[in-house]
Coordinates of N, CA, C and O in Angstrom, one line a residue:
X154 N -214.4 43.5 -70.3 CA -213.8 43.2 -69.0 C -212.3 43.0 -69.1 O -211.7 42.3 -69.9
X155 N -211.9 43.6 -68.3 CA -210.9 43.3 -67.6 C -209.6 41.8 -67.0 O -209.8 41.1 -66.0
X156 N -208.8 41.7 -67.7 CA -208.6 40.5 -67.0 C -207.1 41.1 -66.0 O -206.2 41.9 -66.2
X157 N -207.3 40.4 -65.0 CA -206.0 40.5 -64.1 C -204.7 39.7 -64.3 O -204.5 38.5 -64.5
X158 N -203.9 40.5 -64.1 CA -202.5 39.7 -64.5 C -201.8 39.4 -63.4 O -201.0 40.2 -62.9
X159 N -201.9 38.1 -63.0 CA -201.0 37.6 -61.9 C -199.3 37.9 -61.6 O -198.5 37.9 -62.6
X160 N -198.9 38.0 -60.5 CA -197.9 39.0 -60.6 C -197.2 37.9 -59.6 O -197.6 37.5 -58.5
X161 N -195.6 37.5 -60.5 CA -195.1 36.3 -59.7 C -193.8 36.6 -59.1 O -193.5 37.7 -59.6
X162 N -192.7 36.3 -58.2 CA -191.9 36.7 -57.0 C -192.0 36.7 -56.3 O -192.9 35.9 -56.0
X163 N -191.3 37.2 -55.1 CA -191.2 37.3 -53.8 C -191.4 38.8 -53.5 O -191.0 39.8 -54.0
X164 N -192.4 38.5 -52.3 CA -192.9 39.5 -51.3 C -192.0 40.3 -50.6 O -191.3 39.4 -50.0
X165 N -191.5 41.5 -50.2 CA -190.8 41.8 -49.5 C -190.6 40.8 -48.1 O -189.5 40.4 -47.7
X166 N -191.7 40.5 -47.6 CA -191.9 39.9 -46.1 C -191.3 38.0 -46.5 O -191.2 37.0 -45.8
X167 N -191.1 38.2 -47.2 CA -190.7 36.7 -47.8 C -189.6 36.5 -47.9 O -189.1 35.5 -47.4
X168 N -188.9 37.4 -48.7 CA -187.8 38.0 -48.7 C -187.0 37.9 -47.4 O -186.0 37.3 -47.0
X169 N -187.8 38.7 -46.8 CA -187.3 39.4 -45.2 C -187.1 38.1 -44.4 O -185.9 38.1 -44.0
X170 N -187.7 36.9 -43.8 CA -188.1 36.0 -43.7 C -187.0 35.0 -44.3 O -186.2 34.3 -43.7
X171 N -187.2 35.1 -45.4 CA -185.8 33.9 -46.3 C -184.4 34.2 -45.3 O -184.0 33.4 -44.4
X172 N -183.8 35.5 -45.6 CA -182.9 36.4 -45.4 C -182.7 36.1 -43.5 O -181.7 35.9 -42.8
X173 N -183.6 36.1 -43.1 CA -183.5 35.7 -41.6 C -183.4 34.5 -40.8 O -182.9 34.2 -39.8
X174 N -184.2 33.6 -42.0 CA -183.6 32.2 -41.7 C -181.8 31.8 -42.3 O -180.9 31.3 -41.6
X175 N -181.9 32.1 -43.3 CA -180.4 31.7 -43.6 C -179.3 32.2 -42.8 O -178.1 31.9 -42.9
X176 N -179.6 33.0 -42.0 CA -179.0 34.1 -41.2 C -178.6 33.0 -39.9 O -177.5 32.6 -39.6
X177 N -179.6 32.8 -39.3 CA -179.8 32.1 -38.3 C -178.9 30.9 -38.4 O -177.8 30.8 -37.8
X178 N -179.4 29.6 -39.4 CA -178.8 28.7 -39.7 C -177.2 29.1 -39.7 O -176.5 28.4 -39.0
X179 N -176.5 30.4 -40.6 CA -175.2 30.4 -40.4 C -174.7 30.7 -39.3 O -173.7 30.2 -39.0
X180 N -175.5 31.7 -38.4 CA -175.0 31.4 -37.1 C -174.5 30.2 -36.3 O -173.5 29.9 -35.6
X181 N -175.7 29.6 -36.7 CA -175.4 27.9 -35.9 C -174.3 27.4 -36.6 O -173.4 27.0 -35.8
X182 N -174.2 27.3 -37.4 CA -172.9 26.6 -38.6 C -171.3 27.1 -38.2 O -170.3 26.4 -37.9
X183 N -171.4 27.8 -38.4 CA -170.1 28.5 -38.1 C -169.0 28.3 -37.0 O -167.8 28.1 -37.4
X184 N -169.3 28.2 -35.7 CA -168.5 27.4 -35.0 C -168.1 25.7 -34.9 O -167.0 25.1 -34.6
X185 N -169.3 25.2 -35.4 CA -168.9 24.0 -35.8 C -167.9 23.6 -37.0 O -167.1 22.6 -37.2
X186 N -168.1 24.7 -37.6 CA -167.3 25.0 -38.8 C -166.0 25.0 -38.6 O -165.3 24.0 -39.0
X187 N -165.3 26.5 -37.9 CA -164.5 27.1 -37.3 C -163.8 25.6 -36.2 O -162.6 25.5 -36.3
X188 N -164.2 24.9 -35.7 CA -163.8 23.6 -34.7 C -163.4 22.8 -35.4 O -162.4 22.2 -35.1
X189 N -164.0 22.5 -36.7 CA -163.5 21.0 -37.9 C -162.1 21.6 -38.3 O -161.1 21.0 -38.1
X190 N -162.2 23.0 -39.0 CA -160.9 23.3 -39.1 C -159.8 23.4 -38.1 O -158.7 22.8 -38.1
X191 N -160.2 23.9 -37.4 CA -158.9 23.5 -36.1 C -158.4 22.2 -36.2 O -157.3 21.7 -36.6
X192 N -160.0 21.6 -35.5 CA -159.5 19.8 -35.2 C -158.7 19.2 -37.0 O -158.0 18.2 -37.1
X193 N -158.8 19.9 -37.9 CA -157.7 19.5 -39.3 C -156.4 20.4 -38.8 O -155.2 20.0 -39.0
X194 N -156.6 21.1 -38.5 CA -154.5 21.5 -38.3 C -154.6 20.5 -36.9 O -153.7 19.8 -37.2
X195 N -154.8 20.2 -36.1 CA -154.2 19.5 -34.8 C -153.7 17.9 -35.8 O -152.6 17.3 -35.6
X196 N -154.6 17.6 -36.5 CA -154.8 16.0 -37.1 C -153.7 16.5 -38.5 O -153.4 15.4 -39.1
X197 N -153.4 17.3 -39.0 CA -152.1 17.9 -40.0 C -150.9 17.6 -39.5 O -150.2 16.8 -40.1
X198 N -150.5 18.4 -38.0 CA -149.3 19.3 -37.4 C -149.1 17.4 -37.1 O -148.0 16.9 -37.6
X199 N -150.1 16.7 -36.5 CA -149.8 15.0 -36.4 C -149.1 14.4 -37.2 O -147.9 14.3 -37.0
X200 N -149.7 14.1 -38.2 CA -149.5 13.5 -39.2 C -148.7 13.7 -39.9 O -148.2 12.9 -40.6
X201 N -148.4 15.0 -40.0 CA -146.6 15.5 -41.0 C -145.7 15.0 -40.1 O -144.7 14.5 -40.7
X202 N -145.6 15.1 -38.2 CA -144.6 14.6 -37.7 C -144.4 13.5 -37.6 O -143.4 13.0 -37.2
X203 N -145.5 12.6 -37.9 CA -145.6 11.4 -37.8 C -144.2 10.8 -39.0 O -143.2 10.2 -39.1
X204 N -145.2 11.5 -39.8 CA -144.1 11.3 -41.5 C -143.3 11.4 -41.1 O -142.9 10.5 -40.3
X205 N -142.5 12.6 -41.2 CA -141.1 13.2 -40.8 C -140.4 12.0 -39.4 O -139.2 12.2 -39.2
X206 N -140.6 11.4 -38.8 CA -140.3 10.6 -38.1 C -140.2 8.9 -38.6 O -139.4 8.1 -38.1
X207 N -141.2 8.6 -39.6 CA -141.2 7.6 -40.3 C -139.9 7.4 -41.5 O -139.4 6.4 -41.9
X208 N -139.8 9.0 -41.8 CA -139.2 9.4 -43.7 C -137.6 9.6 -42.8 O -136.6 9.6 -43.5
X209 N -137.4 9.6 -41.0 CA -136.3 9.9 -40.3 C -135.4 8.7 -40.5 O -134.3 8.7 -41.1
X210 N -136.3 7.6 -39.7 CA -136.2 5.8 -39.9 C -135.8 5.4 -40.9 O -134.7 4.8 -40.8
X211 N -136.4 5.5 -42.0 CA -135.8 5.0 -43.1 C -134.9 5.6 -44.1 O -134.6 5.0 -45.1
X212 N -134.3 7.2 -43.7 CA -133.5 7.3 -44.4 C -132.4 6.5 -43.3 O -131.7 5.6 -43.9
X213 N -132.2 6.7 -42.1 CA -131.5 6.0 -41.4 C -130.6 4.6 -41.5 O -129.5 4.3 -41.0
X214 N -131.6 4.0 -42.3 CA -131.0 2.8 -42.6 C -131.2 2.6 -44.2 O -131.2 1.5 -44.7
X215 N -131.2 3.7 -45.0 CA -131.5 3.6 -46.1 C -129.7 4.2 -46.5 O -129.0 3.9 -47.5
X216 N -129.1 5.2 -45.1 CA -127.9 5.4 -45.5 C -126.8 4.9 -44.3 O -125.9 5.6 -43.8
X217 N -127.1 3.7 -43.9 CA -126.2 3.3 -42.7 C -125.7 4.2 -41.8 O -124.5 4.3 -41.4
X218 N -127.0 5.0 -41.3 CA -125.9 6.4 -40.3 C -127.1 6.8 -39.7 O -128.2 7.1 -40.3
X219 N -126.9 6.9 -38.3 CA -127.8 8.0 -37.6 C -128.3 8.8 -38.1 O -127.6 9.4 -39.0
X220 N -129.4 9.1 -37.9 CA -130.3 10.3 -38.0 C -130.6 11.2 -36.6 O -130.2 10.8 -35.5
X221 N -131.0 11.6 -36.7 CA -131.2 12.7 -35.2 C -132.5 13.2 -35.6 O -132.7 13.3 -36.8
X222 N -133.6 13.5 -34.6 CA -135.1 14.5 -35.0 C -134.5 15.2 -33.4 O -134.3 14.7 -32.3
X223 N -134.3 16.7 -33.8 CA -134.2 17.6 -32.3 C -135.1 18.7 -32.2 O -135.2 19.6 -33.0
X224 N -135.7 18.7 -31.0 CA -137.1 18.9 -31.3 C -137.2 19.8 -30.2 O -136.8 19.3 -29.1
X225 N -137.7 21.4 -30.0 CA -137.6 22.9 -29.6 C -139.3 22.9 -29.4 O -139.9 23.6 -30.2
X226 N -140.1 22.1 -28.2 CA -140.9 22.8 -28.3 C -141.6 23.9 -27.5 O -142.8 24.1 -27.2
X227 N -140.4 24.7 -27.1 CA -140.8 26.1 -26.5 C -141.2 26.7 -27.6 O -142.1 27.5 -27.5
X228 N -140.4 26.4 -29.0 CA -140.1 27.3 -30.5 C -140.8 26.6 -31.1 O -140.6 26.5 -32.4
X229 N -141.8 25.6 -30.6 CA -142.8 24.7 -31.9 C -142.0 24.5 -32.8 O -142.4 25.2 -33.8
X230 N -140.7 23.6 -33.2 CA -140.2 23.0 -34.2 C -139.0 21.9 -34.0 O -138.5 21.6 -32.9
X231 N -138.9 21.6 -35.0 CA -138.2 20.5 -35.0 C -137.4 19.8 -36.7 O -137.9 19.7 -37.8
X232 N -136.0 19.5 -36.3 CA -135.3 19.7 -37.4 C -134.6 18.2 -37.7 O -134.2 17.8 -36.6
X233 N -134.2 17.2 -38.8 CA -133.5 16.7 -39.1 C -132.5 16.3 -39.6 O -132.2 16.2 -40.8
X234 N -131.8 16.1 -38.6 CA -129.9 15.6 -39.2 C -129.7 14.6 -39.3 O -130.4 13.7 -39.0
X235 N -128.6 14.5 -39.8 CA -127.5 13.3 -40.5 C -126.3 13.3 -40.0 O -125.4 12.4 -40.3
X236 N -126.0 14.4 -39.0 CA -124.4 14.6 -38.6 C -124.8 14.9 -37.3 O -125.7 15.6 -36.9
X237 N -123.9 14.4 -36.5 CA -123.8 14.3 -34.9 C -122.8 15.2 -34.4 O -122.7 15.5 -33.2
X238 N -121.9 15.7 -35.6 CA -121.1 16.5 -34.9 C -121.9 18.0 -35.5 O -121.0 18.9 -35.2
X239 N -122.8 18.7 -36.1 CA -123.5 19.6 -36.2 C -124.5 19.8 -35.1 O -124.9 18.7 -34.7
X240 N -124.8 20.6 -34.6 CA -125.4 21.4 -33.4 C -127.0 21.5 -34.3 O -127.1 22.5 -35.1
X241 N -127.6 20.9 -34.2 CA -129.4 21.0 -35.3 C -130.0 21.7 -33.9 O -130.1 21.3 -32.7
X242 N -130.5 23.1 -34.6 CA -131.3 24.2 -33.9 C -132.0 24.5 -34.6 O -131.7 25.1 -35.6
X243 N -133.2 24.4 -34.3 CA -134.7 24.9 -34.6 C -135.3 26.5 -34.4 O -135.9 27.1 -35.3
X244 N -135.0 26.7 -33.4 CA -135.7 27.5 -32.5 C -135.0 29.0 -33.6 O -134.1 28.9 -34.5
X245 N -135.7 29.9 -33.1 CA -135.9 31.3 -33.3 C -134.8 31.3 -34.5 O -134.7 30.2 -35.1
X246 N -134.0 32.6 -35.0 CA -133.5 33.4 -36.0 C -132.4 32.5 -36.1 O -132.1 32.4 -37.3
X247 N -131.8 31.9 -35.7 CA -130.8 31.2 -35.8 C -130.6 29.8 -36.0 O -129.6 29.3 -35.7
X248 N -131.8 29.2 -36.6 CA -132.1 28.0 -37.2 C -131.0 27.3 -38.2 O -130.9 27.4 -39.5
X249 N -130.4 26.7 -37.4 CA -128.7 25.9 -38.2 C -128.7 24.5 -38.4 O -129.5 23.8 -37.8
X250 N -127.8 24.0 -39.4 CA -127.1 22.6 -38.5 C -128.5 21.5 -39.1 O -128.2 20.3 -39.2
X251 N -129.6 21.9 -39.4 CA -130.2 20.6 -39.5 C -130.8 20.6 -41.0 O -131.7 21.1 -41.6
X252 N -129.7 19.5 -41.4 CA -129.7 19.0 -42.7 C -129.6 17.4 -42.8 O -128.9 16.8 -42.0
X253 N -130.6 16.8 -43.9 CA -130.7 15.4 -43.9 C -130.5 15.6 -45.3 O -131.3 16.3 -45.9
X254 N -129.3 15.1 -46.0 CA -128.9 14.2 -47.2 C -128.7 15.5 -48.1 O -128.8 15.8 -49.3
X255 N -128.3 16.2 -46.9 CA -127.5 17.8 -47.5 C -128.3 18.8 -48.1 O -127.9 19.6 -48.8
X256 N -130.5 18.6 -47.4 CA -131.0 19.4 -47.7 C -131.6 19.7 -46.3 O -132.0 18.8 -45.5
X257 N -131.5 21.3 -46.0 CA -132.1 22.0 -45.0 C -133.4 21.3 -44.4 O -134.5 21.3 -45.1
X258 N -133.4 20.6 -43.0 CA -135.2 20.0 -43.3 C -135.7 20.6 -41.6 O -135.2 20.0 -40.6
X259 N -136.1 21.1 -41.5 CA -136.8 22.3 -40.2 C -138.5 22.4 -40.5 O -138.7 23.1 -41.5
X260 N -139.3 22.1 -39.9 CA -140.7 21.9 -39.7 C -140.9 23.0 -38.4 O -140.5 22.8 -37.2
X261 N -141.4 24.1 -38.7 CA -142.0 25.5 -37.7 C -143.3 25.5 -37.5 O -144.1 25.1 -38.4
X262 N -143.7 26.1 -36.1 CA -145.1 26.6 -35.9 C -145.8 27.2 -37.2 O -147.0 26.9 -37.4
X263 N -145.1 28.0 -38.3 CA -145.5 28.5 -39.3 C -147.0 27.7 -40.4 O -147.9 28.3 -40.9
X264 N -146.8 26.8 -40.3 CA -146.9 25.6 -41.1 C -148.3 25.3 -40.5 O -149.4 25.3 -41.2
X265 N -148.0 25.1 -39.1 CA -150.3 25.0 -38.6 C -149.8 26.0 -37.1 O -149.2 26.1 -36.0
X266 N -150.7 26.6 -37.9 CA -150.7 28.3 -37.0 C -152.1 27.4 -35.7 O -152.8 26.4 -35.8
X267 N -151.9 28.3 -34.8 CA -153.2 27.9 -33.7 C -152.7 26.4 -33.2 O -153.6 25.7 -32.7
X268 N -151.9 25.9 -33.3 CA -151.4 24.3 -33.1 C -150.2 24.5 -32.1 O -149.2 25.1 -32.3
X269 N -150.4 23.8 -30.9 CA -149.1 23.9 -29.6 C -148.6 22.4 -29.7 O -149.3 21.4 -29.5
X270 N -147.3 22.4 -30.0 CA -146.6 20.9 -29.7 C -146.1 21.0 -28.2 O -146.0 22.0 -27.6
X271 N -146.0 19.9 -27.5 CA -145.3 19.6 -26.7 C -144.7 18.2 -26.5 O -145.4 17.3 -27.0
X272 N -143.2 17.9 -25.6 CA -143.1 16.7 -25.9 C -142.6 15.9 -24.5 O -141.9 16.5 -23.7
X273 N -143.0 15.0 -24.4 CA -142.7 14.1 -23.1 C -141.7 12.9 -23.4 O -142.0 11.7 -23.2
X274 N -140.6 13.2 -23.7 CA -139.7 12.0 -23.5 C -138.6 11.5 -22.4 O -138.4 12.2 -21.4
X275 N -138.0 10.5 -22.7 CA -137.6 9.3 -21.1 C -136.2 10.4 -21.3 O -135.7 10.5 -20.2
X276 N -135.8 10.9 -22.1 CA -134.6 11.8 -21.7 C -134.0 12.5 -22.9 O -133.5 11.9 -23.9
X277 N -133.9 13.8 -22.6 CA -133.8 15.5 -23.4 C -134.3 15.3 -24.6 O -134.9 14.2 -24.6
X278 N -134.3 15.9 -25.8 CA -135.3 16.4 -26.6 C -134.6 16.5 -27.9 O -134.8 17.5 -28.6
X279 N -133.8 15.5 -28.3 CA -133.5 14.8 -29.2 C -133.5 13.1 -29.6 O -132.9 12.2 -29.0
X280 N -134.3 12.9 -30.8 CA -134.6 11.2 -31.4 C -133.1 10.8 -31.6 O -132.3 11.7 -32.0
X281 N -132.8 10.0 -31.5 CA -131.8 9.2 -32.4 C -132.5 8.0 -32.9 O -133.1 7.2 -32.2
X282 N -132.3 7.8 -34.4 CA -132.6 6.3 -35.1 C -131.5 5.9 -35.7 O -130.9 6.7 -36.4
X283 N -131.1 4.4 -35.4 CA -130.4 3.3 -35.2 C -130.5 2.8 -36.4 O -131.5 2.2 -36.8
X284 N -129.5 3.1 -37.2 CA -129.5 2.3 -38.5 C -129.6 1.0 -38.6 O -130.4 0.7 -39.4
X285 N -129.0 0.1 -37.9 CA -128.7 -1.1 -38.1 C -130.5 -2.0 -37.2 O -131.1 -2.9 -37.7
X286 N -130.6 -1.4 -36.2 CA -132.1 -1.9 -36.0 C -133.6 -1.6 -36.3 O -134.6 -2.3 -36.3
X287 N -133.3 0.0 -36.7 CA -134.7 0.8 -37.1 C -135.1 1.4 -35.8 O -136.2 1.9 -35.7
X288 N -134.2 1.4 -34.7 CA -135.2 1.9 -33.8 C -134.7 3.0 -33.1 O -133.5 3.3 -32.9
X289 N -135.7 3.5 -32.6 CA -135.4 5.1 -31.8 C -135.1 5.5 -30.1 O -135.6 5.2 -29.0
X290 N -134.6 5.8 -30.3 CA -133.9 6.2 -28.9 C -133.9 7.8 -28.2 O -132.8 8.4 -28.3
X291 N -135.1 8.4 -27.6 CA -135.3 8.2 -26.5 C -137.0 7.9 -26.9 O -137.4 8.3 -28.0
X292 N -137.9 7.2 -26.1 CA -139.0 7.2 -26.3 C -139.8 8.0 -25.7 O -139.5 8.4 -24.6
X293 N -141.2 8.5 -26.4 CA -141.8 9.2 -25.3 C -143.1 9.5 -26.1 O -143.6 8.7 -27.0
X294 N -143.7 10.6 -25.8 CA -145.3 10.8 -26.5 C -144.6 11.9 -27.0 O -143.4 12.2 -26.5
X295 N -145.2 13.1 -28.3 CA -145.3 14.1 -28.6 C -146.8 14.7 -28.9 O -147.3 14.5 -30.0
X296 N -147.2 15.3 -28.1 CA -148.6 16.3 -28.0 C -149.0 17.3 -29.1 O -148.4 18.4 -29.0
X297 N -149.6 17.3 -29.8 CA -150.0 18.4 -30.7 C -151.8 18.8 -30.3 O -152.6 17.9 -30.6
X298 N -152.3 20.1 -29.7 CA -153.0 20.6 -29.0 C -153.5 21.5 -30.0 O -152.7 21.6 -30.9
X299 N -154.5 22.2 -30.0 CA -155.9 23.4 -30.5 C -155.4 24.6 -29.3 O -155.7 24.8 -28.1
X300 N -154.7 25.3 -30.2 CA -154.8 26.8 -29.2 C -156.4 26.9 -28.2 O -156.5 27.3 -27.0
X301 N -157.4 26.6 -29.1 CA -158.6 27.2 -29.0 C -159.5 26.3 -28.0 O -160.6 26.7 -27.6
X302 N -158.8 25.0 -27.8 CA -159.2 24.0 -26.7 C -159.8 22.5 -27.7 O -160.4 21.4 -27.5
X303 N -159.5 22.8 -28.2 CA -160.1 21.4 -29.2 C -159.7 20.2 -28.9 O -159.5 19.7 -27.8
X304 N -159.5 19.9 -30.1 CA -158.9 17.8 -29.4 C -157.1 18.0 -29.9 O -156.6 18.8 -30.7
X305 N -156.5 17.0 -29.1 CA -155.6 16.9 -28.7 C -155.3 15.6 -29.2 O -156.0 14.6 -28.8
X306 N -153.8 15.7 -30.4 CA -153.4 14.3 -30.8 C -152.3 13.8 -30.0 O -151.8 14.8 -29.5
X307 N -151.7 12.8 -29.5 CA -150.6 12.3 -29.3 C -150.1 11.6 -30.6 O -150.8 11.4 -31.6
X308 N -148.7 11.4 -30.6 CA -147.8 10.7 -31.3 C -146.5 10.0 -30.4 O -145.4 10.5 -30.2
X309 N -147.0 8.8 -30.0 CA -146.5 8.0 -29.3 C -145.4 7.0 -30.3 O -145.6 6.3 -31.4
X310 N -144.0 7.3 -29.3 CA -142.6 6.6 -30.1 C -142.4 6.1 -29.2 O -142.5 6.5 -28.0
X311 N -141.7 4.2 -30.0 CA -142.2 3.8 -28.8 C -140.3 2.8 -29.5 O -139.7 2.8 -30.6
X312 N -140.1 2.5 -28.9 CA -138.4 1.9 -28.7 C -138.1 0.9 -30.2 O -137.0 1.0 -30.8
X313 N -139.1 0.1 -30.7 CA -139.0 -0.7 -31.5 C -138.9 0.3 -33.2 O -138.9 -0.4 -34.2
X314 N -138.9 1.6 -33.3 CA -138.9 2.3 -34.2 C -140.1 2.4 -34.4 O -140.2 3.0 -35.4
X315 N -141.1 2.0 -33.9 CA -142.9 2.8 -34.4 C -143.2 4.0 -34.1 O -142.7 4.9 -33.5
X316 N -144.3 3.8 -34.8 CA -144.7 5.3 -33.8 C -146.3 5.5 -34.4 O -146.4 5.3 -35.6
X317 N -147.2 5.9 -33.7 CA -148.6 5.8 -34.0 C -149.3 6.9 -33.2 O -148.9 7.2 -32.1
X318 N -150.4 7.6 -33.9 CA -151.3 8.8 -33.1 C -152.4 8.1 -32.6 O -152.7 7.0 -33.0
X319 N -152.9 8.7 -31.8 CA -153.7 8.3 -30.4 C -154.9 9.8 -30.4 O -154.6 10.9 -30.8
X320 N -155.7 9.5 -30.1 CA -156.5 10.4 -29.4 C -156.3 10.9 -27.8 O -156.0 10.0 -27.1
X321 N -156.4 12.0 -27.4 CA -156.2 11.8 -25.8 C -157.6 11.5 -25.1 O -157.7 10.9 -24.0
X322 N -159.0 12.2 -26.0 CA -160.0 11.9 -25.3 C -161.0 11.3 -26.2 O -161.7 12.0 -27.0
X323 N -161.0 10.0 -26.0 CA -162.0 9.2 -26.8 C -161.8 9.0 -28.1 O -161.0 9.8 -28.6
X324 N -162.2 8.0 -29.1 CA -161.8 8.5 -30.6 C -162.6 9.2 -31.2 O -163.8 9.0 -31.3
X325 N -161.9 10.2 -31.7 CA -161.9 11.2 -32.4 C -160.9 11.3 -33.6 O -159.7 11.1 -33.6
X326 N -162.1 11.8 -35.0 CA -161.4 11.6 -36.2 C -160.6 10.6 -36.7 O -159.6 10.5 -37.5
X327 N -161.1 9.9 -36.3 CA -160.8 8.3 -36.9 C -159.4 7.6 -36.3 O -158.9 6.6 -36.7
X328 N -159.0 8.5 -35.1 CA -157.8 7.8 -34.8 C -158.7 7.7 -33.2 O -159.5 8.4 -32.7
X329 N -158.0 6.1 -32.6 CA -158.2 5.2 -31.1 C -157.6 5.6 -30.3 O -156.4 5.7 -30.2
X330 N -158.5 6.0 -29.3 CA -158.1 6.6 -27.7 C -156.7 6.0 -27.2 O -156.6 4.8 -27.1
X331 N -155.8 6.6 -27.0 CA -154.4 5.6 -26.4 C -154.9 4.9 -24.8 O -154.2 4.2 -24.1

């Protein structure tokens, strides 16, 4: 007699089956996917300007002299100076003039692609920080948005030299609804 030899693997239809669920599942996955990363450049493009406005302050009084943040956001960018009589331009091919402690310092759309700044301040579209008190002059919110509709950070500056991010709708990613 004969003995039979059990025959171990996967079935074509098993196979077929496996391959269709995992399929499925990545479907589902993927835009939630595709949204975390966005909502990380909106919560990036934040938090670098946040710095850069923090790292503004304290060189400010770290070198007894104005600082300036002049900020282009038709051209998504924004540049910092040390000199009041230099013209600090951001925007397109002709990016001049904005240097802090005699190194070129220009922050572009380049940097978080899919990310729209915009900015709301009490008047035109240059910071000044005040050496002698720490604080900034003009106040206002600055908006960083998801091309794609996602969440939407603020960065509210606020007269006393602070400045802190906000959520605009509800909290989200660990930062509190303004």
């Amino acid at each position: 007699m004969q003995k039979r030899k059990s025959q171990t693997g996967f079935t074509f239809i098993e196979l077929v089956i496996t391959v269709v669920v995992l399929l499925i599942v990545i479907a589902v996955g993927m835009p939630s996917l595709f949204q975390s990363i966005d909502n990380q450049r909106v919560s990036g493009a934040a938090q670098a300007f946040l710095s850069d406005v923090q790292y503004a302050r304290a060189e400010s009084i770290k070198q007894n002299a104005a600082v300036y943040l002049a900020m282009d956001d038709t051209e998504w960018c924004y540049g910092l100076d040390d000199t009041a009589s230099a013209a600090c331009t951001c925007g397109g091919a002709s990016a001049a003039g904005c240097t802090l402690a005699g190194v070129s310092y220009v922050v572009n759309s380049d940097r978080f692609p899919g990310i729209s700044m915009s900015a709301s301040l009490a008047t035109g579209s240059t910071i000044t920080f005040d050496p002698v008190r720490g604080t900034m002059n003009p106040i206002g919110t600055v908006y960083f948005s998801s091309d794609a509709g996602g969440m939407t950070l603020n960065v509210v500056l606020s007269r006393l030299g602070r400045a802190k991010i906000c959520a605009t709708k509800g909290s989200s990613w660990g930062y509190d609804e303004c």
